[in-house]
PDB file of C-alpha atoms in Angstrom:
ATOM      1  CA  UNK A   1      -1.012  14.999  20.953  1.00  0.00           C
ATOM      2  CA  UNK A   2      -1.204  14.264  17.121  1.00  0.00           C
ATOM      3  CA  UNK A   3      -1.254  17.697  14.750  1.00  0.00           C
ATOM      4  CA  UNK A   4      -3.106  17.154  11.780  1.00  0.00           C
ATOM      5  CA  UNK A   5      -1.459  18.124   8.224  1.00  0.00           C
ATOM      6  CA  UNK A   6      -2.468  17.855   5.194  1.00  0.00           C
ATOM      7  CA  UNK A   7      -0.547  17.071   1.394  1.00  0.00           C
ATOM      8  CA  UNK A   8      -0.275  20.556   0.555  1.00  0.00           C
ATOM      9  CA  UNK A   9       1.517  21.101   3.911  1.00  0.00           C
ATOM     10  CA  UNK A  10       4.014  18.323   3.415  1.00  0.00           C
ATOM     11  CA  UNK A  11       4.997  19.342   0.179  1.00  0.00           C
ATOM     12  CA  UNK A  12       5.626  22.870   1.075  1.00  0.00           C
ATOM     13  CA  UNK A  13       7.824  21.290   4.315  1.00  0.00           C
ATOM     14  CA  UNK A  14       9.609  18.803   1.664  1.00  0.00           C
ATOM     15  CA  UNK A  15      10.479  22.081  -0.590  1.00  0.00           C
ATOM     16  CA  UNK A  16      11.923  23.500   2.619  1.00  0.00           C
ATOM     17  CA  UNK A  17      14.294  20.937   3.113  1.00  0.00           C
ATOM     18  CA  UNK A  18      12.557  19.298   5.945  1.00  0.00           C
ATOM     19  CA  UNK A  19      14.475  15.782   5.770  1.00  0.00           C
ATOM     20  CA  UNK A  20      14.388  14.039   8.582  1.00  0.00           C
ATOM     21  CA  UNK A  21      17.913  13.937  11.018  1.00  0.00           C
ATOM     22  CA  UNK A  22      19.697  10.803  11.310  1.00  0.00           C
ATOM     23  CA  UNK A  23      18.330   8.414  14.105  1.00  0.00           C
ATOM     24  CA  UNK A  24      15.037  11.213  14.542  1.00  0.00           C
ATOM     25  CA  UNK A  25      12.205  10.104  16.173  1.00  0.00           C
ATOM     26  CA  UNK A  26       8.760  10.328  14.026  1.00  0.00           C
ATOM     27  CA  UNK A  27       7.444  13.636  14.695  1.00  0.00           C
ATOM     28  CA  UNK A  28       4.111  14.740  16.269  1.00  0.00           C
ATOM     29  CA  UNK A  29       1.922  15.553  13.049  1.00  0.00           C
ATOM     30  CA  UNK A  30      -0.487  13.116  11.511  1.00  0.00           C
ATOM     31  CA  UNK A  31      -0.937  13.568   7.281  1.00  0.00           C
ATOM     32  CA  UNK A  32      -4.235  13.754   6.838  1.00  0.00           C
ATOM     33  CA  UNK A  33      -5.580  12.439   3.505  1.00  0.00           C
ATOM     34  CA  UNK A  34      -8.990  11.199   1.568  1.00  0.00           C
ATOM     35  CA  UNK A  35     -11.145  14.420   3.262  1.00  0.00           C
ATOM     36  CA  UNK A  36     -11.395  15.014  -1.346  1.00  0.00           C
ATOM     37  CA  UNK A  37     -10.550  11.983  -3.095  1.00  0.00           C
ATOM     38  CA  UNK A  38      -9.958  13.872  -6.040  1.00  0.00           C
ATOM     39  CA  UNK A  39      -7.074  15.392  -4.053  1.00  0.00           C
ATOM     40  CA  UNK A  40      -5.201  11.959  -3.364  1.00  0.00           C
ATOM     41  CA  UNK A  41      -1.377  12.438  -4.175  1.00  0.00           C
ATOM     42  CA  UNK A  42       0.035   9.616  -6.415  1.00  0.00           C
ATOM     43  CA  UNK A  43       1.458   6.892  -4.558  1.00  0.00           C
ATOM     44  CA  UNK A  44       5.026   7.441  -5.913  1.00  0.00           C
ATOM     45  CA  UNK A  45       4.568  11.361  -4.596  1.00  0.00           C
ATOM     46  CA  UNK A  46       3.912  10.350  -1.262  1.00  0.00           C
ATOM     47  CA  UNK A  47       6.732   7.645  -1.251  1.00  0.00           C
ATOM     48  CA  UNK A  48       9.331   9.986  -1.848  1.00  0.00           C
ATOM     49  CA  UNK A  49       7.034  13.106  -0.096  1.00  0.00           C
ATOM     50  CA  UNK A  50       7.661  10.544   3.263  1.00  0.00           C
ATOM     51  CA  UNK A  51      11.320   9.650   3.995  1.00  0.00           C
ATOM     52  CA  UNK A  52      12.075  13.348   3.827  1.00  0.00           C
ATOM     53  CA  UNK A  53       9.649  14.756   6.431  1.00  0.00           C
ATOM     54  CA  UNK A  54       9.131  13.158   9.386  1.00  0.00           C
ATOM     55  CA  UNK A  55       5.541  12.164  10.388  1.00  0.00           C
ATOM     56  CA  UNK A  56       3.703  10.225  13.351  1.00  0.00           C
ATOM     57  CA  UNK A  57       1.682   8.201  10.754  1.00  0.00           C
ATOM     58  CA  UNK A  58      -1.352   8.694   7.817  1.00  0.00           C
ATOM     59  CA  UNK A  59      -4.674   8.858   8.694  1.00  0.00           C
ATOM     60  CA  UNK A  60      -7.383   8.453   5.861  1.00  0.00           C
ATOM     61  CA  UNK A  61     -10.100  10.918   6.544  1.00  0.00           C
ATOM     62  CA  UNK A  62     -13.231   8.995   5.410  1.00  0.00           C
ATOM     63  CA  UNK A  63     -13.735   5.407   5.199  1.00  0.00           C
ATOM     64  CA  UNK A  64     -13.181   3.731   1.803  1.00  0.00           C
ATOM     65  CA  UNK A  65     -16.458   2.743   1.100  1.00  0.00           C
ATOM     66  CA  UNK A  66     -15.456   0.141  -1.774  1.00  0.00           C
ATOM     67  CA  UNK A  67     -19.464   0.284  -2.434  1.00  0.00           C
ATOM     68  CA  UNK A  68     -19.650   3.879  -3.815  1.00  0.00           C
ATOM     69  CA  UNK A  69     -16.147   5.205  -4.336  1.00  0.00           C
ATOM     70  CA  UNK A  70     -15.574   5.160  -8.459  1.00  0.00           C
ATOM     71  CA  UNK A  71     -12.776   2.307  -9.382  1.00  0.00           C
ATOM     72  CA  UNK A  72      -9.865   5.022 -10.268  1.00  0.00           C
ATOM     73  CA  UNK A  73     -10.111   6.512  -7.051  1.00  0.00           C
ATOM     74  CA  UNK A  74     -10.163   3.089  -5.339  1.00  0.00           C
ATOM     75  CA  UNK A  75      -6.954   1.827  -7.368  1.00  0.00           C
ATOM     76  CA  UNK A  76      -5.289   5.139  -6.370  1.00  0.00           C
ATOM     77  CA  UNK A  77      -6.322   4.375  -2.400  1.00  0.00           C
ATOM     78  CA  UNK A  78      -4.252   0.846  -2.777  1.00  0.00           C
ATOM     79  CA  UNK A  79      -1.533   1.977  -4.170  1.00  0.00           C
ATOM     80  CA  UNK A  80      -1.165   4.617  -1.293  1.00  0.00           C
ATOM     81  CA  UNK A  81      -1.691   1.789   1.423  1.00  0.00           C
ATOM     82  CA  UNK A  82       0.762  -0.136  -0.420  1.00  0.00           C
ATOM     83  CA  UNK A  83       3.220   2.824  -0.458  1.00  0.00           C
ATOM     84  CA  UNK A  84       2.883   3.617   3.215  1.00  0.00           C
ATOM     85  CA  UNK A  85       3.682  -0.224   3.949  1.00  0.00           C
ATOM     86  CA  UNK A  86       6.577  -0.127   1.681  1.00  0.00           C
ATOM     87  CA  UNK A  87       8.235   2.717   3.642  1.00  0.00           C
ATOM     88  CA  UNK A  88       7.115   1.880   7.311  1.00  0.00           C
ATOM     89  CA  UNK A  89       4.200   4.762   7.507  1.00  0.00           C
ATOM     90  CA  UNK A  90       1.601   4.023  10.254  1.00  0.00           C
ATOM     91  CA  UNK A  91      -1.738   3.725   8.488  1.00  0.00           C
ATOM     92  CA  UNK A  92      -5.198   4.302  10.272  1.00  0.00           C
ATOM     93  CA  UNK A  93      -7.950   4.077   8.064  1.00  0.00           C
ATOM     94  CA  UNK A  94     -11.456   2.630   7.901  1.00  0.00           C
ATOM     95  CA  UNK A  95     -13.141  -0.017   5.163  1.00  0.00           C
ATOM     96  CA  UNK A  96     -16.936  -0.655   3.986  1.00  0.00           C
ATOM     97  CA  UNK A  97     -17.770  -3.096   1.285  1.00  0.00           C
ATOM     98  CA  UNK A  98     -20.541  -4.962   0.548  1.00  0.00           C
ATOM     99  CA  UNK A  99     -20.697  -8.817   1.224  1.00  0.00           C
ATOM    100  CA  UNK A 100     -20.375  -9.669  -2.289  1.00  0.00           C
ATOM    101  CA  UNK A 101     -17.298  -8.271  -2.267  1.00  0.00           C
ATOM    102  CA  UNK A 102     -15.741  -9.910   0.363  1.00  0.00           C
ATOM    103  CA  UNK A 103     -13.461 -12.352  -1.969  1.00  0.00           C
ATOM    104  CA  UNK A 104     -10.935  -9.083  -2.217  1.00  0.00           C
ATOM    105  CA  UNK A 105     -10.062  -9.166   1.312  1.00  0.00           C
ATOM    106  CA  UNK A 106      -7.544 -12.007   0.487  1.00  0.00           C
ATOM    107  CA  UNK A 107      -6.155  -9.894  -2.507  1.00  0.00           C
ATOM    108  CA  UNK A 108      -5.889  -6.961  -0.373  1.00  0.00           C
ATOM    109  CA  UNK A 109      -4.858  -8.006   3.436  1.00  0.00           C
ATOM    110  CA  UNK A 110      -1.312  -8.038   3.090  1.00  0.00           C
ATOM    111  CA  UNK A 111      -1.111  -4.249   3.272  1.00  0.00           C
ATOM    112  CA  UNK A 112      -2.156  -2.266   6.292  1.00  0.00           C
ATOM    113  CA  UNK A 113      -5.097  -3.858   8.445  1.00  0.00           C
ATOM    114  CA  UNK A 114      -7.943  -1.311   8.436  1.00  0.00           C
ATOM    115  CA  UNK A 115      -8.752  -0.155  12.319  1.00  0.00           C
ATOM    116  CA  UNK A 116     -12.407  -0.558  11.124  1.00  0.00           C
ATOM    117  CA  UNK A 117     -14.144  -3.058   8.693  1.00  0.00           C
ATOM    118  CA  UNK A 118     -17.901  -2.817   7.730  1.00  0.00           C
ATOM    119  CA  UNK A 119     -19.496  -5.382   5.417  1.00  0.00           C
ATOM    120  CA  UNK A 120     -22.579  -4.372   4.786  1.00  0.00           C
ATOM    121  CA  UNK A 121     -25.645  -6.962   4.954  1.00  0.00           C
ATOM    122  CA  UNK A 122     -23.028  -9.250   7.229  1.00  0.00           C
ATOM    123  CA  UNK A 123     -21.937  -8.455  10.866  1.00  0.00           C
ATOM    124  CA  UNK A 124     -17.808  -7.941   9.970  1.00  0.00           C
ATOM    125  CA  UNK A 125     -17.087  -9.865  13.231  1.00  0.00           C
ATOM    126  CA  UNK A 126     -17.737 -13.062  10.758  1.00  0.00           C
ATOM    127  CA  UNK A 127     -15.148 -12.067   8.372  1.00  0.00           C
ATOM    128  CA  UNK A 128     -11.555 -14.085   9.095  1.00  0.00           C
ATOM    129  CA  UNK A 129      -8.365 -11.892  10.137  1.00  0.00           C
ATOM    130  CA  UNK A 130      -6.677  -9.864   8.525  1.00  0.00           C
ATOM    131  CA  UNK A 131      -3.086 -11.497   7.726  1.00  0.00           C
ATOM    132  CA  UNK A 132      -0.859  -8.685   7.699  1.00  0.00           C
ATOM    133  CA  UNK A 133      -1.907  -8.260  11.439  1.00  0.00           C
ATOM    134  CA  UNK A 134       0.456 -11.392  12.224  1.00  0.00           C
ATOM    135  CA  UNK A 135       2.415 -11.782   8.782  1.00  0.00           C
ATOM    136  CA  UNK A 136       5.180  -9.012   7.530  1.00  0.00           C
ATOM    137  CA  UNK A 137       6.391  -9.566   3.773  1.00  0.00           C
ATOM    138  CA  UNK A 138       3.428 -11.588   2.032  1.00  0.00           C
ATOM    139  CA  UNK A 139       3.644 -10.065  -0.589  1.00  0.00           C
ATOM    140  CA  UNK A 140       6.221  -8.031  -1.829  1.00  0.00           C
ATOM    141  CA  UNK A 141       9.057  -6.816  -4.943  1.00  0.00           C
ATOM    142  CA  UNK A 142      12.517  -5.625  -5.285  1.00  0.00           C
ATOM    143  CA  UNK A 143      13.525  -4.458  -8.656  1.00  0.00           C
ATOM    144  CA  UNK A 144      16.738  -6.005 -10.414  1.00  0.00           C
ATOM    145  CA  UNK A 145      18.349  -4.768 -13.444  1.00  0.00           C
ATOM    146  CA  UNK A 146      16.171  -5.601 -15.837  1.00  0.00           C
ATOM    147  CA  UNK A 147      13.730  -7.853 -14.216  1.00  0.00           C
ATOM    148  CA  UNK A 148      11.380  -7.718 -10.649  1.00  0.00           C
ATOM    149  CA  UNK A 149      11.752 -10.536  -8.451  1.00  0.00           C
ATOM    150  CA  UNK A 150       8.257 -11.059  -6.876  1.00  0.00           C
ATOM    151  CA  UNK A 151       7.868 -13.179  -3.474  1.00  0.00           C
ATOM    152  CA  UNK A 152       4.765 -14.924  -2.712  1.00  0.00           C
ATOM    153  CA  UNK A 153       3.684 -15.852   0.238  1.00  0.00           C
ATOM    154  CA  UNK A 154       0.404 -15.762   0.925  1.00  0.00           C
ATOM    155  CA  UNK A 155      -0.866 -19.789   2.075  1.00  0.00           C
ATOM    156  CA  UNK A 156      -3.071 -19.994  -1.488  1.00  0.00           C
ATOM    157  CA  UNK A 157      -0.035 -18.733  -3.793  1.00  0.00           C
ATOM    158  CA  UNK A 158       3.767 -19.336  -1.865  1.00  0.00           C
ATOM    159  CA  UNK A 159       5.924 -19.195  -4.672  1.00  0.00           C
ATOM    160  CA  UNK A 160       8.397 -16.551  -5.987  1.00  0.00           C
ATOM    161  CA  UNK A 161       8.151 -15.501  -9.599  1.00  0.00           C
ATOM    162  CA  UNK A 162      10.669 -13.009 -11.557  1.00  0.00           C
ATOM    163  CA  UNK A 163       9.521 -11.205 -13.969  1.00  0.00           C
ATOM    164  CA  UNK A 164      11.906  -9.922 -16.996  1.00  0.00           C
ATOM    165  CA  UNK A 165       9.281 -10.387 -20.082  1.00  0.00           C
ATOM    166  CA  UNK A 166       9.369  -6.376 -21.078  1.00  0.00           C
ATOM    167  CA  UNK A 167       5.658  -6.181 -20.991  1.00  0.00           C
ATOM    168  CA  UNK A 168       5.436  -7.697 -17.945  1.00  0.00           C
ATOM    169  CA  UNK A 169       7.391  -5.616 -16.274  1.00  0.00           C
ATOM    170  CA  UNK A 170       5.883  -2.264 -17.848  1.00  0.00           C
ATOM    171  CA  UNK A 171       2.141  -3.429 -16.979  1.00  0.00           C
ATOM    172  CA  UNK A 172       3.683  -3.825 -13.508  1.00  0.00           C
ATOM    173  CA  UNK A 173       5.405  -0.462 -13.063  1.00  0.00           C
ATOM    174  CA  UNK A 174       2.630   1.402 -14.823  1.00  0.00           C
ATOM    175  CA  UNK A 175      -0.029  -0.309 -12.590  1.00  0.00           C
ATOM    176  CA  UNK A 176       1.912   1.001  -9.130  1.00  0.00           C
ATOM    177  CA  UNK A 177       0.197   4.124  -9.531  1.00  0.00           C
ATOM    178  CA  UNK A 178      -3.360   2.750 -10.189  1.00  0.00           C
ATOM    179  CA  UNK A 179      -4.773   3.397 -13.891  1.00  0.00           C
ATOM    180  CA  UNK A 180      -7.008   2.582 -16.421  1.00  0.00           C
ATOM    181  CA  UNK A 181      -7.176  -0.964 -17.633  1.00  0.00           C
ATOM    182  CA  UNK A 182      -6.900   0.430 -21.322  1.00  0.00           C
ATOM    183  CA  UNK A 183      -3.574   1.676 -20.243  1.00  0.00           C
ATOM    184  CA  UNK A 184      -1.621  -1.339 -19.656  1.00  0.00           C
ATOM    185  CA  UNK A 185      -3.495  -3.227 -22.683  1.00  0.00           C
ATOM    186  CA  UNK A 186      -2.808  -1.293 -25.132  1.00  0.00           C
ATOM    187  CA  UNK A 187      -1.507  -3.516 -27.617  1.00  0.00           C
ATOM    188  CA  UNK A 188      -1.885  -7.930 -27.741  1.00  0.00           C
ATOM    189  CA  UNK A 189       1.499  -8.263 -26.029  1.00  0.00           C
ATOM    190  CA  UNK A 190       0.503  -6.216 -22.846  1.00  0.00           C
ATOM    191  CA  UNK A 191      -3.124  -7.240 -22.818  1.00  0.00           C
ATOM    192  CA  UNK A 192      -1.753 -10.420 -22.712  1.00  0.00           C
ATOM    193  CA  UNK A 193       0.797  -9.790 -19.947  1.00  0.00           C
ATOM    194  CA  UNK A 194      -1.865  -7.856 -17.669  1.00  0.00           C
ATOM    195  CA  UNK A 195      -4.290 -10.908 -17.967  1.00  0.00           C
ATOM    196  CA  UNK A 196      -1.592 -13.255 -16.558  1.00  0.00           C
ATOM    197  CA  UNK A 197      -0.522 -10.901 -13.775  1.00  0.00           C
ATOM    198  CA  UNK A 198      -4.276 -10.658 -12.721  1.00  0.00           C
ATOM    199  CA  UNK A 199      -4.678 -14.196 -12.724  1.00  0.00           C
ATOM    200  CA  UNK A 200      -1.827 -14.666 -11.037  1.00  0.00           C
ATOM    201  CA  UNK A 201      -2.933 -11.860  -8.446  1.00  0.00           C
ATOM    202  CA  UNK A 202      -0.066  -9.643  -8.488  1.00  0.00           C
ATOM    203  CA  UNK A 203      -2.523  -7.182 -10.107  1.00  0.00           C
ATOM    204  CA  UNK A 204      -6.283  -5.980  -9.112  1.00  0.00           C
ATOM    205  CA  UNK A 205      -8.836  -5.376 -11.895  1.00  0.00           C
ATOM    206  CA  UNK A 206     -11.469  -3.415 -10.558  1.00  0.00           C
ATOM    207  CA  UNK A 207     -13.867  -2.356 -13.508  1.00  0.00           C
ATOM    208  CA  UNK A 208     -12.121  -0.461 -15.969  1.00  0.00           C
ATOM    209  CA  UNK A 209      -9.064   0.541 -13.770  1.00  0.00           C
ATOM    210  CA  UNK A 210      -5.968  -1.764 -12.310  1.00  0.00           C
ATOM    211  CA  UNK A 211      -3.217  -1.672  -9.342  1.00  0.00           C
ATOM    212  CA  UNK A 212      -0.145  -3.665  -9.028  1.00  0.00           C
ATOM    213  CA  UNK A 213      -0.381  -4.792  -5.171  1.00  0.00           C
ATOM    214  CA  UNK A 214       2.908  -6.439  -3.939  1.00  0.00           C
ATOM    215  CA  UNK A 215       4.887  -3.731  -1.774  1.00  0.00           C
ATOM    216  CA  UNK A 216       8.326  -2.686  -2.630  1.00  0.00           C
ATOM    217  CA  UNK A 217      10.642  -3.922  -0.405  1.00  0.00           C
ATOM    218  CA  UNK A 218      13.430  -1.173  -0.181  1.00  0.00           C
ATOM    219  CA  UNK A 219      14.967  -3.176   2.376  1.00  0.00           C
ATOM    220  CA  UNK A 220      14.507  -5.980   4.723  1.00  0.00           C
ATOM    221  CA  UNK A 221      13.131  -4.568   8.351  1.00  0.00           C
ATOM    222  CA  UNK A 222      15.921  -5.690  10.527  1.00  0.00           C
ATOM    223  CA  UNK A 223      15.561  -4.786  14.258  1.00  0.00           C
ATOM    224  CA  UNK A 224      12.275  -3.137  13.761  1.00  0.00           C
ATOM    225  CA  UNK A 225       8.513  -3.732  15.015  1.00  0.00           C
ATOM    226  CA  UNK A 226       6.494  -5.101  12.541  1.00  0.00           C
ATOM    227  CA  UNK A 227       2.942  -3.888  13.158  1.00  0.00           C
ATOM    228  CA  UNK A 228      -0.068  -4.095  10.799  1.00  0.00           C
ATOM    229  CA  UNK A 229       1.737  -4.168   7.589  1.00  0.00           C
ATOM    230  CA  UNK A 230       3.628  -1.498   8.279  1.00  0.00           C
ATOM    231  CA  UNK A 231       7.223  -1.542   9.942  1.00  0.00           C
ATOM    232  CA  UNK A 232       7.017   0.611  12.559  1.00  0.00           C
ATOM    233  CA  UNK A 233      10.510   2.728  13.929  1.00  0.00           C
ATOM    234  CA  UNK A 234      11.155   0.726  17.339  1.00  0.00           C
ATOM    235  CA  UNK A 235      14.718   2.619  18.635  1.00  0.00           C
ATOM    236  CA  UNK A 236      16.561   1.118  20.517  1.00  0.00           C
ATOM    237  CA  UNK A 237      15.871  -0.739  23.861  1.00  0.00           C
ATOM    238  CA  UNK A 238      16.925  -0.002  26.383  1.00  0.00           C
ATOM    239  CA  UNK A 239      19.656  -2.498  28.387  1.00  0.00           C
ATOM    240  CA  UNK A 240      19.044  -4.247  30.931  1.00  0.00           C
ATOM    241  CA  UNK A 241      21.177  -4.420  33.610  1.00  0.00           C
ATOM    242  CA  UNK A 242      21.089  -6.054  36.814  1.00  0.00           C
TER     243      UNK A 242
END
């Protein structure tokens, strides 16, 4: 049975030294997160808070009810969906949004399908699938010197872009942890390069805050199990032998 813990107790194991042994199997607690959205670690936090202590997966508490939650704590949620894709975290989490807001699903459903979807003033069971339920890698980064090479490929986009424009690449970095749209347009040459990476949806504008959404990939998931997003340790099988 799943133990529940929450950020503070995962940083105090990380300051122990709690890194996970070589070849170790996830271990038996759940992190716990979202019962205070204020409380949300940052996304880069949790991505290095992760690799060192072993968990059975992250559970948002509450639902994220894209309805009521203010757009700096929403931008903050993606990036930490994001994140747990990008290092192969389970995710279990629940989503409400109104029907006039359904046009994000496409910008959001290659990270970590939500276990529950409600649309309110539409029955969710009309709303399509979500892709990273069947696709791994549709959207996703890996940092060069100097530049990010971005592939594509989500069906209405399928192309790979690299980006080595210096304010393209800052709006991007900055934008990984979520923040304020006046952040990354500060001056005509970044307003300029946040505009293009929104239209070219490698960036979500919600209001007056952003998020950079294609995951990192650290490295390719050979010979694991690709589930929901997420990659998912698989061991090894077992032989068989007749």
């Amino acid at each position: 049975m799943s133990v529940l813990m929450d950020i503070g107790e995962l940083r105090a194991r990380a300051s122990d030294g709690g890194r996970v042994p070589a070849g170790a199997r996830p271990a038996s607690s759940t992190l716990t997160l979202g019962s205070d959205w204020a409380e949300l670690p940052a996304a880069t936090e949790l991505a290095a808070l992760l690799p060192r202590v072993p968990v059975a997966g992250v559970r948002l508490a509450e639902p994220v009810d894209l309805c009521a939650l203010p757009g700096h704590a929403i931008v903050r949620i993606i990036a930490l969906l994001r994140e747990c894709s990008s290092i192969g975290a389970r995710v279990t989490w629940s989503l409400i949004l109104g029907a006039e807001q359904l046009d994000l699903i496409p910008r959001l459903d290659h990270l970590p399908a939500p276990d529950r979807m409600t649309v309110r003033g539409r029955e969710a069971s009309a709303v399509g699938p979500w892709r990273s339920t069947g696709n791994f890698g549709l959207l996703y980064f890996r940092r060069g010197p100097g530049f990010l090479s971005v592939v594509d490929q989500r069906p209405e986009s399928g192309r790979r872009v690299v980006l080595d424009d210096p304010a393209m690449v800052d709006v991007f970095v900055r934008g990984l942890e979520g923040c304020a749209w006046a952040e990354v347009t500060r001056n005509p040459g970044h307003a300029a390069a946040a505009r293009d990476l929104v239209g070219d949806g490698l960036v979500l504008r919600l209001g007056d805050h952003c998020v950079t959404l294609p995951v990192h990939m650290r490295s390719w998931p050979l010979g694991a199990a690709l589930l929901g997003g997420t990659l998912a340790s698989a061991g090894k099988k077992p032989d068989n032998k007749t």
